[in-house]
C-alpha cells in the first residue's frame, strides 16, 4: 500500500512509529536480559496542573484506543528500523508480530482530573506496555490541554454557542484533534471540515474579508452571498465601515438576516452599537457573532454585551497559555520475575531534585461532601475503603488487547458537563487559584 | 481506498478537508455571482513577531508544496459535503475537478522574516486560491513557530548538539512536523522515529527510568543495556543516587562509556559533580547529556557547564512560549473582471480597529549595509529599485500548478544558518527586543 497516494502530509502507515527511539532500545535490551516479559503496570498522571488552573479535563481517550489498536509494525517500518540499525534482528522479529494484548483502565473521557489522578493505567508485559508510552502521552497531553481551555471558555460563555475556528493556527492534523477536544470541552461547532468529516462535529462558516474585497462593492458582495446562501446567512460587516455595512446588509438581506459577524475592533463597543442599529432597522432577530482574538477572559468580559455567539481560534488551539498538559507515563509496579504469577513489586524513581512519584498500582475515587459536591480526589494503593465503594473513577477500556469502551463523542461531551457541574462552584472561576479539589493519598490493607 | 486500514489516527484521504468551511461557501457564492474566475493575488504575512522576538524563521514551505499537490476532493469527501448540505451541486462538480493551476512564490524555506514580509504569494483565480488558505496557514503558522524556537535554542547551544525529544508533548503528527522544523532551525537529531522515517532526520535514544526500575538493581539494568547496546551507549544516572549510579555505570561499561544522561535536579551543579567524578574514574571521554525542562535560557545558562549535548522537549514543540506564528493569508489584488487580461486592482481591509493591511502585489528584498550585514527588510509594490536588484527574497515555488522548488532538508537547514548569520549580531540575543531589522515600505513607478 502506497500511502503517498493518500496525499497525507505525513507518510506513516500506522501509529507504531509515533514513538521515541528509546522505547525500542529498552525493548531490545530487556529482551536480551530476559526481563521483557515481566508483568508491568504503567500509569499516566500529572504532578501539577498548569499554573493557576482549577481542574484538568481528560480528552483523547478515544483516540488512544484507536492508536493502540493500530499500533503495528509493517514491512516498510521494519525495513526502516533495520536500515538505521536501531534494533537487532531478534527485536525486529518481535516487533513484526506486535499486538498489544494487555489491559488498559482509565478515567472515562471527559472526566476532570487533579494532580496525581491516575488518568490511565496500562498493564501487560514490560515489552508490550513500554512501546505505547510516546503515542499515549502525545494524544492525552495535546487533547487534554485543548479540552481544558475549551472547558473554561464554555463556562465563560454560558448558554451562548462557541465556534471552534483555530485550524489555521495549529498543525493541520492537530487542528482536527483540537476540534474534537473543544467539542468535548463544551464547544458547539467547528469551522474545520476535516473535523466534521472524521468526527461528525457540526461545521459552520460563511465568508471572510477576501470575499468582500473580491467584489466591486460591499453591496455586490453581500448580494452575491445572500443570493447563494440565503437571507439566513451571516454577513461579515467590518471590511470597511461597520455602520454602513450593517445598513447595507439589512437592505440587501432584509430584516430576516441571520447574523452579522464582527472580526476586529473594540468588540464590546461595536456589539452595542450594532445591536442598536439592527434593532432600529427592524432586524431584531439578527444575531451578532464576534470572532476576534477571543479567550476565556474576553468571553467573560462580553457576558453583558449583546453578543449571540463567539468564534475562538488561536487561544483555543494553543490551550489558552498552556498548549500541553504535563502528563507522564511511569512504571509503578512490575513482577519480580517473568512468570505470569510472579508477585508485583511497587517501584518509583527516588533521586533528589524532583520528578519522584508514588509506586504501586493505584485506584482513584472522588469523595462527595454531605451535599453531594466533590470535596477530594482520593488516590490509593491497596484496597478501596468501604465508604468509597461505587465511586471509583477508573473504568476498563481495553481487556486482553480488545477495545471494550468506545463511545459516541456526545456521550463524552455530556460527561464532561456533568463532571464539571459536580465540582465546587469555584472550579469555574477564571482567576488563578489552587486545584479546586485536594488530592489525598491513602494506603489500605493489602496489595501493592 | 479505505484509509481506516492505515491505522492513521485521522481518517482523511487528502489535504483538501484541512479547510475552513467558509472557503467553500465563498467559492459557492462567487461561482454563482460570476466573480470566482477573477484573477487574484493572496499574500501570507504577519503583522508582528511574537512579543520580544528579533526575527522569524520560515518553515513548512516543503510541506505546503505537498499539501497543494495533494489538495483533491475525492468521492468520500464530495459525499460528505453533499450530505451536510455545505455547498450546492454546481460547486461540488467544480470541487471534484479541483487542481491548483496557478503560481506560488515565497521566501525560500529556512529564510528569516520580519513584520510585513510577504512570506508566500499565491496567484490564480479567486476560486482556486481561496481554497488553499486554511491548510497553507496551518502549516506555516505551526512549523515557523517551532523553527523560531529551535533557532534561538541552537544559537544558545553553540556547537553542542541539540536533540529534539518533544513528541510526547504535542499531537502525534504535529510532533513529526515539529521535528522537521527543529532540524531546519538547527537541531541535530530527534527521538521521534516517525520523523526519521518520513524526513530522514537522524534519530537517537537509549533508555528511560522505567528500564532501571524494571530490573532488580541499577547495576542489573546498566549491565543489560551495555550487553545489548554496547559500551558506547548513554546510561541514565538519576533514578536513585547520581554519584552511586555514575560509579556503577563506569564499573559496568568501563571508562569507554559513551555518555551519561541527567534528567532531573539542578543540572548546573550535577553536571559539574558528574564531570569531576567521571574524570576521577578515568572516563574522561564520557559525555554528559542533560534533558530536563530545557529552553533557550536554560541552555544559555549551561554554556560554561561541562555539558556535551542537550535534549529539548516541551519548550521546543510548544514554540518556547509562542506555539503559533500569527501569519494571515490576505487578498491584496484582484482583477476588475473575470478575463485573463483584466488589470489587477490593489485591495485591502480598511475598517478602524486593527487588522488592516497594504494592498497590491509585493516584492521584498533585504538591504545590506556597507559591511554586508542586513540592515533593512524592504517591501514594495511596483518596480524593484535598481539598487536592490539581485536581492529579491521571493522565489518561484509552483508554476502553472506544477511544484518546481522541492529541495532536501539539509539545504534548508544550511540556508537558515546562513540567513541568521547575515543578520546583525543582536539577532541572537535572547533578551526581549524589537525585530532586528526594520521593515521599510516603498512604492516605485508603475504596477499595483
XYZ file of N, CA, C and O in Angstrom, chain A residues 41-222:
728
model
N 3.031 -2.530 35.390
C 1.922 -1.580 35.478
C 2.488 -0.184 35.246
O 3.357 0.269 36.005
N 2.017 0.468 34.190
C 2.381 1.866 33.921
C 1.166 2.746 34.203
O 0.036 2.363 33.904
N 1.403 3.917 34.761
C 0.301 4.856 34.988
C 0.600 6.211 34.363
O 1.738 6.679 34.376
N -0.458 6.834 33.838
C -0.391 8.198 33.304
C -0.965 9.138 34.356
O -2.076 8.912 34.846
N -0.196 10.153 34.685
C -0.685 11.156 35.653
C 0.105 12.435 35.449
O 1.075 12.471 34.686
N -0.309 13.486 36.101
C 0.449 14.730 36.076
C 0.780 15.126 37.508
O -0.022 14.888 38.419
N 1.965 15.701 37.696
C 2.362 16.124 39.045
C 1.696 17.434 39.437
O 1.587 17.744 40.607
N 1.309 18.219 38.428
C 0.678 19.510 38.726
C -0.207 19.937 37.564
O 0.022 19.528 36.416
N -1.204 20.757 37.862
C -1.984 21.390 36.807
C -1.200 22.607 36.307
O -0.320 23.112 37.013
N -1.517 23.100 35.104
C -0.896 24.360 34.672
C -1.150 25.441 35.723
O -2.212 25.461 36.365
N -0.191 26.304 35.875
C -0.204 27.332 36.898
C -1.548 28.073 36.959
O -1.981 28.657 35.975
N -2.208 27.998 38.115
C -3.434 28.763 38.313
C -4.709 28.060 37.927
O -5.801 28.533 38.266
N -4.603 26.930 37.230
C -5.806 26.228 36.776
C -6.447 25.436 37.922
O -5.745 24.879 38.756
N -7.790 25.322 37.884
C -8.537 24.689 38.978
C -8.790 23.197 38.752
O -9.066 22.464 39.693
N -8.793 22.778 37.506
C -9.050 21.362 37.204
C -8.516 21.058 35.802
O -8.308 21.970 35.002
N -8.293 19.804 35.539
C -7.935 19.367 34.195
C -9.092 18.597 33.582
O -10.022 18.198 34.281
N -9.037 18.373 32.263
C -10.086 17.634 31.549
C -9.424 16.497 30.760
O -8.547 16.750 29.940
N -9.846 15.278 31.039
C -9.315 14.130 30.288
C -9.901 14.154 28.874
O -11.121 14.069 28.705
N -9.051 14.263 27.867
C -9.522 14.184 26.487
C -8.499 13.441 25.644
O -7.302 13.477 25.934
N -8.986 12.760 24.637
C -8.123 11.989 23.747
C -8.224 10.491 23.984
O -7.649 9.706 23.218
N -8.952 10.079 25.015
C -9.038 8.652 25.334
C -9.494 7.831 24.118
O -8.897 6.778 23.816
N -10.508 8.313 23.426
C -10.991 7.589 22.243
C -9.908 7.485 21.179
O -9.773 6.458 20.495
N -9.120 8.518 21.032
C -8.023 8.475 20.055
C -6.912 7.528 20.509
O -6.258 6.894 19.685
N -6.715 7.449 21.826
C -5.734 6.484 22.337
C -6.162 5.062 21.972
O -5.337 4.237 21.552
N -7.452 4.779 22.113
C -7.923 3.425 21.794
C -7.659 3.096 20.323
O -7.189 2.001 19.991
N -7.925 4.052 19.429
C -7.595 3.850 18.005
C -6.098 3.616 17.827
O -5.680 2.752 17.047
N -5.308 4.415 18.510
C -3.850 4.337 18.331
C -3.311 2.988 18.797
O -2.442 2.397 18.156
N -3.836 2.486 19.918
C -3.367 1.193 20.437
C -3.766 0.079 19.475
O -2.977 -0.819 19.161
N -4.978 0.159 18.973
C -5.464 -0.868 18.053
C -4.646 -0.905 16.765
O -4.446 -1.962 16.169
N -4.170 0.246 16.349
C -3.447 0.330 15.072
C -1.941 0.421 15.243
O -1.233 0.862 14.339
N -1.463 0.005 16.387
C -0.030 0.064 16.647
C 0.600 -1.217 16.101
O 0.695 -2.228 16.793
N 0.978 -1.204 14.834
C 1.557 -2.379 14.153
C 2.773 -1.936 13.356
O 2.750 -0.882 12.732
N 3.763 -2.790 13.339
C 4.971 -2.500 12.568
C 4.887 -3.197 11.217
O 5.063 -4.419 11.130
N 4.583 -2.449 10.186
C 4.513 -3.006 8.835
C 5.901 -3.214 8.246
O 6.899 -2.761 8.802
N 5.947 -3.885 7.096
C 7.244 -4.200 6.469
C 8.106 -2.965 6.179
O 9.319 -2.997 6.365
N 7.477 -1.854 5.752
C 8.245 -0.628 5.483
C 8.938 -0.127 6.736
O 10.066 0.373 6.691
N 8.223 -0.248 7.845
C 8.754 0.278 9.096
C 9.872 -0.619 9.614
O 10.888 -0.133 10.119
N 9.682 -1.917 9.462
C 10.739 -2.856 9.868
C 11.997 -2.599 9.032
O 13.120 -2.572 9.551
N 11.794 -2.383 7.725
C 12.957 -2.087 6.861
C 13.668 -0.813 7.312
O 14.895 -0.749 7.339
N 12.886 0.192 7.659
C 13.480 1.450 8.143
C 14.296 1.213 9.410
O 15.438 1.684 9.530
N 13.731 0.464 10.344
C 14.443 0.221 11.608
C 15.722 -0.584 11.370
O 16.751 -0.334 11.998
N 15.658 -1.539 10.442
C 16.837 -2.340 10.124
C 17.897 -1.479 9.440
O 19.082 -1.501 9.810
N 17.475 -0.700 8.453
C 18.429 0.100 7.672
C 19.162 1.097 8.571
O 20.313 1.446 8.313
N 18.481 1.550 9.621
C 19.108 2.535 10.503
C 19.704 1.889 11.755
O 20.139 2.595 12.660
N 19.699 0.568 11.768
C 20.372 -0.185 12.824
C 19.883 0.233 14.214
O 20.668 0.384 15.141
N 18.591 0.421 14.323
C 18.041 0.915 15.582
C 17.882 -0.220 16.583
O 18.120 -0.042 17.772
N 17.457 -1.389 16.108
C 17.418 -2.576 16.973
C 17.943 -3.777 16.191
O 18.174 -3.684 14.982
N 18.120 -4.889 16.888
C 18.685 -6.067 16.233
C 17.588 -6.953 15.624
O 16.394 -6.668 15.779
N 18.004 -8.009 14.950
C 17.037 -8.846 14.225
C 16.044 -9.523 15.165
O 14.865 -9.658 14.836
N 16.508 -9.932 16.338
C 15.601 -10.570 17.282
C 14.468 -9.612 17.678
O 13.295 -9.986 17.735
N 14.848 -8.368 17.900
C 13.846 -7.368 18.271
C 12.914 -7.065 17.097
O 11.699 -6.900 17.271
N 13.478 -7.005 15.899
C 12.641 -6.757 14.712
C 11.601 -7.861 14.548
O 10.439 -7.585 14.236
N 12.020 -9.107 14.766
C 11.059 -10.219 14.682
C 9.933 -10.024 15.691
O 8.762 -10.248 15.398
N 10.319 -9.645 16.890
C 9.324 -9.431 17.948
C 8.363 -8.310 17.556
O 7.142 -8.425 17.684
N 8.932 -7.224 17.025
C 8.102 -6.072 16.640
C 7.150 -6.424 15.502
O 6.003 -5.970 15.484
N 7.616 -7.223 14.560
C 6.778 -7.556 13.396
C 5.492 -8.262 13.833
O 4.460 -8.159 13.163
N 5.556 -8.963 14.973
C 4.358 -9.651 15.462
C 3.615 -8.879 16.541
O 2.672 -9.399 17.140
N 4.028 -7.637 16.771
C 3.465 -6.903 17.913
C 1.977 -6.647 17.788
O 1.478 -6.222 16.736
N 1.307 -6.889 18.892
C -0.098 -6.548 19.027
C -0.315 -6.463 20.528
O -0.006 -7.408 21.256
N -0.816 -5.336 20.996
C -0.995 -5.181 22.432
C -2.008 -6.207 22.927
O -3.112 -6.291 22.383
N -1.642 -6.957 23.972
C -2.557 -7.992 24.465
C -2.925 -7.774 25.931
O -3.524 -8.639 26.555
N -2.556 -6.636 26.465
C -2.788 -6.369 27.880
C -4.100 -5.652 28.159
O -5.046 -5.695 27.359
N -4.136 -5.010 29.333
C -5.346 -4.326 29.792
C -5.060 -2.844 29.991
O -3.987 -2.463 30.438
N -6.058 -2.029 29.673
C -5.948 -0.599 29.942
C -7.202 -0.157 30.705
O -8.324 -0.497 30.321
N -6.959 0.560 31.779
C -8.028 1.198 32.534
C -7.801 2.704 32.461
O -6.690 3.153 32.253
N -8.860 3.469 32.658
C -8.637 4.907 32.648
C -9.822 5.679 33.166
O -10.928 5.141 33.282
N -9.591 6.940 33.501
C -10.703 7.855 33.742
C -11.499 7.908 32.445
O -10.909 8.012 31.363
N -12.814 7.830 32.498
C -13.564 7.932 31.246
C -13.327 9.315 30.628
O -13.152 10.302 31.332
N -13.315 9.370 29.300
C -13.031 10.627 28.613
C -14.074 11.688 28.979
O -15.274 11.403 29.031
N -13.609 12.895 29.197
C -14.483 13.986 29.607
C -14.438 14.250 31.098
O -14.812 15.324 31.559
N -13.973 13.225 31.876
C -13.858 13.422 33.332
C -12.884 14.560 33.626
O -12.046 14.902 32.802
N -12.978 15.122 34.817
C -11.984 16.088 35.271
C -10.887 15.334 36.013
O -11.069 14.182 36.420
N -9.734 15.975 36.167
C -8.645 15.340 36.911
C -7.857 16.384 37.686
O -8.007 17.587 37.459
N -7.005 15.895 38.573
C -6.255 16.735 39.502
C -4.832 16.201 39.603
O -4.531 15.115 39.084
N -3.937 16.935 40.262
C -2.568 16.429 40.384
C -2.559 15.032 41.003
O -3.186 14.813 42.048
N -1.893 14.120 40.357
C -1.796 12.754 40.865
C -2.870 11.807 40.382
O -2.716 10.585 40.521
N -3.948 12.307 39.813
C -5.005 11.410 39.322
C -4.404 10.399 38.344
O -3.763 10.785 37.372
N -4.628 9.089 38.581
C -4.126 8.074 37.630
C -5.057 8.004 36.415
O -5.949 7.164 36.342
N -4.799 8.876 35.467
C -5.723 9.092 34.353
C -5.847 7.850 33.476
O -6.914 7.572 32.930
N -4.751 7.111 33.372
C -4.780 5.873 32.584
C -3.786 4.891 33.195
O -2.753 5.302 33.726
N -4.123 3.614 33.137
C -3.253 2.569 33.671
C -3.121 1.473 32.621
O -4.141 0.968 32.137
N -1.903 1.133 32.271
C -1.635 0.161 31.216
C -0.914 -1.026 31.844
O 0.134 -0.853 32.478
N -1.466 -2.220 31.681
C -0.905 -3.417 32.302
C -0.657 -4.503 31.266
O -1.490 -4.760 30.398
N 0.482 -5.120 31.380
C 0.840 -6.210 30.465
C 2.308 -6.522 30.692
O 2.870 -6.174 31.721
N 2.953 -7.162 29.712
C 4.397 -7.357 29.851
C 5.084 -5.998 29.709
O 4.555 -5.082 29.065
N 6.282 -5.885 30.316
C 7.038 -4.642 30.136
C 7.176 -4.319 28.654
O 6.952 -3.184 28.231
N 7.503 -5.310 27.856
C 7.753 -5.098 26.431
C 6.554 -4.481 25.728
O 6.682 -3.501 24.990
N 5.379 -5.028 25.959
C 4.224 -4.533 25.200
C 3.729 -3.195 25.715
O 3.164 -2.410 24.965
N 3.964 -2.899 26.996
C 3.485 -1.634 27.564
C 4.435 -0.470 27.297
O 3.992 0.651 27.056
N 5.731 -0.732 27.364
C 6.672 0.384 27.244
C 6.582 1.030 25.872
O 6.735 2.239 25.727
N 6.270 0.235 24.844
C 6.210 0.767 23.480
C 5.124 1.817 23.301
O 5.205 2.648 22.404
N 4.087 1.755 24.125
C 2.940 2.651 23.917
C 3.116 4.018 24.561
O 2.279 4.911 24.381
N 4.194 4.201 25.320
C 4.340 5.444 26.085
C 4.172 6.703 25.235
O 3.365 7.581 25.544
N 4.966 6.806 24.171
C 5.027 8.082 23.454
C 3.683 8.455 22.844
O 3.210 9.587 23.011
N 3.064 7.513 22.146
C 1.833 7.893 21.434
C 0.692 8.165 22.422
O -0.122 9.066 22.210
N 0.640 7.421 23.521
C -0.396 7.695 24.522
C -0.211 9.094 25.108
O -1.169 9.869 25.229
N 1.016 9.440 25.437
C 1.247 10.771 26.006
C 1.001 11.880 24.982
O 0.443 12.930 25.316
N 1.421 11.669 23.736
C 1.168 12.684 22.700
C -0.315 13.030 22.656
O -0.700 14.194 22.672
N -1.126 11.992 22.595
C -2.567 12.205 22.434
C -3.164 12.850 23.680
O -3.860 13.856 23.603
N -2.885 12.279 24.855
C -3.512 12.804 26.071
C -2.990 14.204 26.410
O -3.758 15.072 26.835
N -1.701 14.439 26.228
C -1.160 15.761 26.559
C -1.720 16.842 25.644
O -2.027 17.943 26.091
N -1.827 16.541 24.367
C -2.376 17.538 23.445
C -3.865 17.746 23.671
O -4.335 18.857 23.914
N -4.605 16.672 23.597
C -6.061 16.808 23.607
C -6.573 17.349 24.948
O -7.516 18.148 24.986
N -5.947 16.918 26.048
C -6.404 17.386 27.361
C -6.104 18.871 27.556
O -6.877 19.581 28.209
N -4.995 19.340 26.980
C -4.674 20.771 27.087
C -5.734 21.609 26.374
O -6.172 22.650 26.885
N -6.156 21.144 25.207
C -7.162 21.896 24.444
C -8.519 21.819 25.153
O -9.234 22.816 25.272
N -8.863 20.640 25.635
C -10.170 20.476 26.288
C -10.259 21.328 27.553
O -11.328 21.860 27.876
N -9.151 21.461 28.270
C -9.172 22.279 29.491
C -9.448 23.737 29.146
O -10.242 24.409 29.824
N -8.806 24.236 28.093
C -9.068 25.614 27.661
C -10.514 25.751 27.198
O -11.203 26.723 27.526
N -10.984 24.768 26.443
C -12.355 24.805 25.932
C -13.360 24.826 27.075
O -14.367 25.539 27.025
N -13.075 24.053 28.101
C -13.999 23.984 29.230
C -14.111 25.333 29.932
O -15.206 25.765 30.298
N -12.975 26.007 30.114
C -13.018 27.330 30.725
C -13.795 28.310 29.849
O -14.585 29.118 30.336
N -13.591 28.225 28.543
C -14.304 29.125 27.631
C -15.797 28.842 27.653
O -16.614 29.759 27.601
N -16.148 27.561 27.749
C -17.582 27.253 27.731
C -18.248 27.645 29.055
O -19.403 28.046 29.064
N -17.514 27.584 30.150
C -18.043 28.155 31.398
C -18.311 29.643 31.227
O -19.353 30.155 31.625
N -17.334 30.334 30.632
C -17.451 31.789 30.484
C -18.576 32.165 29.526
O -19.218 33.207 29.692
N -18.826 31.321 28.526
C -19.820 31.652 27.507
C -21.249 31.365 27.966
O -22.202 31.851 27.355
N -21.397 30.570 29.026
C -22.746 30.239 29.480
C -23.512 29.517 28.391
O -23.012 28.557 27.819
N -24.709 29.989 28.095
C -25.549 29.315 27.103
C -25.253 29.727 25.661
O -25.872 29.199 24.733
N -24.370 30.681 25.466
C -24.101 31.133 24.098
C -23.213 30.133 23.356
O -22.243 29.642 23.920
N -23.502 29.865 22.102
C -22.708 28.883 21.356
C -21.267 29.343 21.139
O -20.997 30.538 21.008
N -20.380 28.379 21.103
C -18.953 28.614 20.864
C -18.533 27.877 19.598
O -18.739 26.667 19.476
N -17.931 28.616 18.676
C -17.474 28.030 17.418
C -15.953 27.892 17.469
O -15.252 28.870 17.722
N -15.461 26.694 17.207
C -14.007 26.469 17.142
C -13.541 26.833 15.739
O -14.015 26.254 14.766
N -12.615 27.770 15.630
C -12.140 28.175 14.302
C -10.630 28.384 14.278
O -10.133 29.281 13.602
N -9.916 27.507 14.959
C -8.472 27.685 15.088
C -7.614 26.875 14.130
O -6.384 26.858 14.267
N -8.213 26.209 13.164
C -7.422 25.293 12.312
C -6.174 25.960 11.748
O -5.097 25.370 11.722
N -6.296 27.185 11.318
C -5.161 27.852 10.670
C -4.036 28.211 11.636
O -2.999 28.696 11.207
N -4.249 28.014 12.919
C -3.250 28.402 13.912
C -2.486 27.231 14.494
O -1.699 27.398 15.416
N -2.757 26.027 13.986
C -2.038 24.869 14.515
C -1.832 23.862 13.391
O -2.417 23.997 12.307
N -1.014 22.891 13.628
C -0.768 21.824 12.650
C -2.092 21.284 12.121
O -3.056 21.113 12.878
N -2.139 20.990 10.835
C -3.404 20.664 10.172
C -4.086 19.424 10.741
O -5.321 19.317 10.691
N -3.336 18.483 11.294
C -3.977 17.317 11.912
C -4.194 17.539 13.398
O -5.181 17.053 13.969
N -3.320 18.293 14.033
C -3.589 18.700 15.414
C -4.904 19.478 15.464
O -5.659 19.376 16.435
N -5.177 20.218 14.410
C -6.407 21.009 14.360
C -7.647 20.123 14.446
O -8.638 20.495 15.091
N -7.593 18.989 13.811
C -8.751 18.078 13.820
C -8.950 17.514 15.232
O -10.073 17.448 15.747
N -7.851 17.143 15.869
C -7.933 16.670 17.253
C -8.370 17.804 18.183
O -9.091 17.577 19.160
N -7.936 19.019 17.874
C -8.324 20.162 18.704
C -9.828 20.421 18.613
O -10.480 20.729 19.616
N -10.376 20.279 17.411
C -11.833 20.439 17.255
C -12.574 19.414 18.108
O -13.574 19.728 18.762
N -12.056 18.203 18.068
C -12.679 17.130 18.841
C -12.609 17.444 20.337
O -13.597 17.335 21.065
N -11.431 17.870 20.803
C -11.269 18.172 22.224
C -12.109 19.377 22.630
O -12.656 19.427 23.738
N -12.217 20.353 21.735
C -13.034 21.533 22.026
C -14.495 21.140 22.183
O -15.205 21.637 23.064
N -14.931 20.231 21.347
C -16.318 19.753 21.431
C -16.543 19.055 22.771
O -17.556 19.290 23.448
N -15.591 18.236 23.172
C -15.680 17.588 24.492
C -15.791 18.642 25.593
O -16.583 18.517 26.531
N -15.012 19.711 25.461
C -14.981 20.752 26.494
C -16.170 21.693 26.463
O -16.267 22.577 27.316
N -17.069 21.537 25.493
C -18.288 22.339 25.503
C -18.516 23.212 24.286
O -19.528 23.917 24.227
N -17.584 23.191 23.308
C -17.834 23.963 22.095
C -19.002 23.343 21.323
O -19.336 22.167 21.486
N -19.598 24.148 20.447
C -20.823 23.779 19.774
C -20.582 23.297 18.351
O -21.296 22.439 17.835
N -19.594 23.895 17.706
C -19.367 23.602 16.288
C -17.941 23.967 15.943
O -17.193 24.483 16.765
N -17.564 23.691 14.690
C -16.197 23.944 14.240
C -16.231 24.468 12.815
O -17.155 24.176 12.058
N -15.202 25.219 12.449
C -15.037 25.637 11.052
C -14.315 24.569 10.232
O -14.273 24.647 9.012
N -13.747 23.569 10.895
C -12.810 22.633 10.265
C -13.563 21.472 9.611
O -14.116 20.607 10.294
N -13.558 21.438 8.278
C -14.300 20.400 7.571
C -13.787 19.004 7.906
O -14.571 18.054 7.991
N -12.486 18.874 8.118
C -11.944 17.545 8.439
C -12.499 17.033 9.771
O -12.691 15.826 9.948
N -12.755 17.932 10.700
C -13.328 17.520 11.983
C -14.778 17.077 11.814
O -15.254 16.172 12.506
N -15.482 17.725 10.887
C -16.836 17.273 10.568
C -16.816 15.906 9.907
O -17.596 15.005 10.253
N -15.911 15.760 8.973
C -15.781 14.502 8.222
C -15.413 13.353 9.149
O -16.009 12.276 9.109
N -14.425 13.569 10.016
C -13.884 12.479 10.813
C -14.718 12.185 12.052
O -14.880 11.032 12.453
N -15.233 13.241 12.697
C -15.885 13.048 13.991
C -17.355 13.460 14.009
O -17.993 13.379 15.061
N -17.862 13.944 12.907
C -19.269 14.320 12.874
C -19.596 15.571 13.670
O -20.769 15.826 13.989
N -18.599 16.365 13.978
C -18.854 17.619 14.694
C -19.537 18.590 13.729
O -19.134 18.701 12.576
N -20.580 19.300 14.188
C -21.255 20.236 13.275
C -20.278 21.306 12.766
O -19.494 21.850 13.544
N -20.337 21.584 11.454
C -19.431 22.576 10.857
C -20.204 23.832 10.459
O -21.373 23.760 10.091
N -19.536 24.957 10.532
C -20.153 26.237 10.166
C -19.139 27.104 9.425
O -17.939 26.838 9.456
N -19.649 28.162 8.794
C -18.780 29.118 8.113
C -19.495 29.750 6.946
O -20.299 29.091 6.277
N -19.247 31.033 6.700
C -19.891 31.697 5.561
C -18.899 32.473 4.707
O -18.660 32.118 3.568
N -18.257 33.534 5.255
C -17.361 34.312 4.389
C -16.329 35.084 5.183
O -16.477 35.311 6.377
N -15.277 35.507 4.449
C -14.149 36.250 5.013
C -14.045 37.610 4.329
O -14.778 37.895 3.378
N -13.110 38.421 4.789
C -12.915 39.737 4.173
C -12.581 39.622 2.687
O -12.954 40.479 1.888
N -11.863 38.554 2.323
C -11.470 38.406 0.913
C -12.691 38.406 -0.002
O -12.631 38.897 -1.136
N -13.799 37.877 0.492
C -14.989 37.800 -0.360
C -15.532 39.200 -0.650
O -15.959 39.495 -1.773
N -15.519 40.048 0.355
C -15.955 41.426 0.141
C -14.990 42.144 -0.799
O -15.398 42.848 -1.733
N -13.700 41.940 -0.586
C -12.681 42.626 -1.397
C -12.680 42.146 -2.844
O -12.281 42.878 -3.750
N -13.135 40.925 -3.071
C -13.198 40.391 -4.436
C -14.192 41.167 -5.292
O -14.030 41.270 -6.507
N -15.226 41.692 -4.639
C -16.315 42.305 -5.395
C -16.116 43.812 -5.538
O -15.335 44.422 -4.813
N -16.856 44.399 -6.483
C -16.655 45.823 -6.780
C -17.172 46.713 -5.668
O -16.772 47.871 -5.568
N -18.075 46.185 -4.844
C -18.562 46.954 -3.696
C -19.002 45.967 -2.623
O -19.238 44.789 -2.896
N -19.112 46.468 -1.420
C -19.599 45.640 -0.325
C -21.032 45.171 -0.627
O -21.405 44.033 -0.327
N -21.807 46.059 -1.232
C -23.186 45.696 -1.583
C -23.197 44.517 -2.548
O -23.985 43.572 -2.379
N -22.331 44.564 -3.558
C -22.238 43.435 -4.509
C -21.888 42.136 -3.774
O -22.427 41.072 -4.081
N -20.968 42.253 -2.843
C -20.531 41.056 -2.113
C -21.678 40.492 -1.276
O -21.937 39.284 -1.283
N -22.358 41.365 -0.551
C -23.472 40.898 0.286
C -24.568 40.287 -0.581
O -25.144 39.247 -0.239
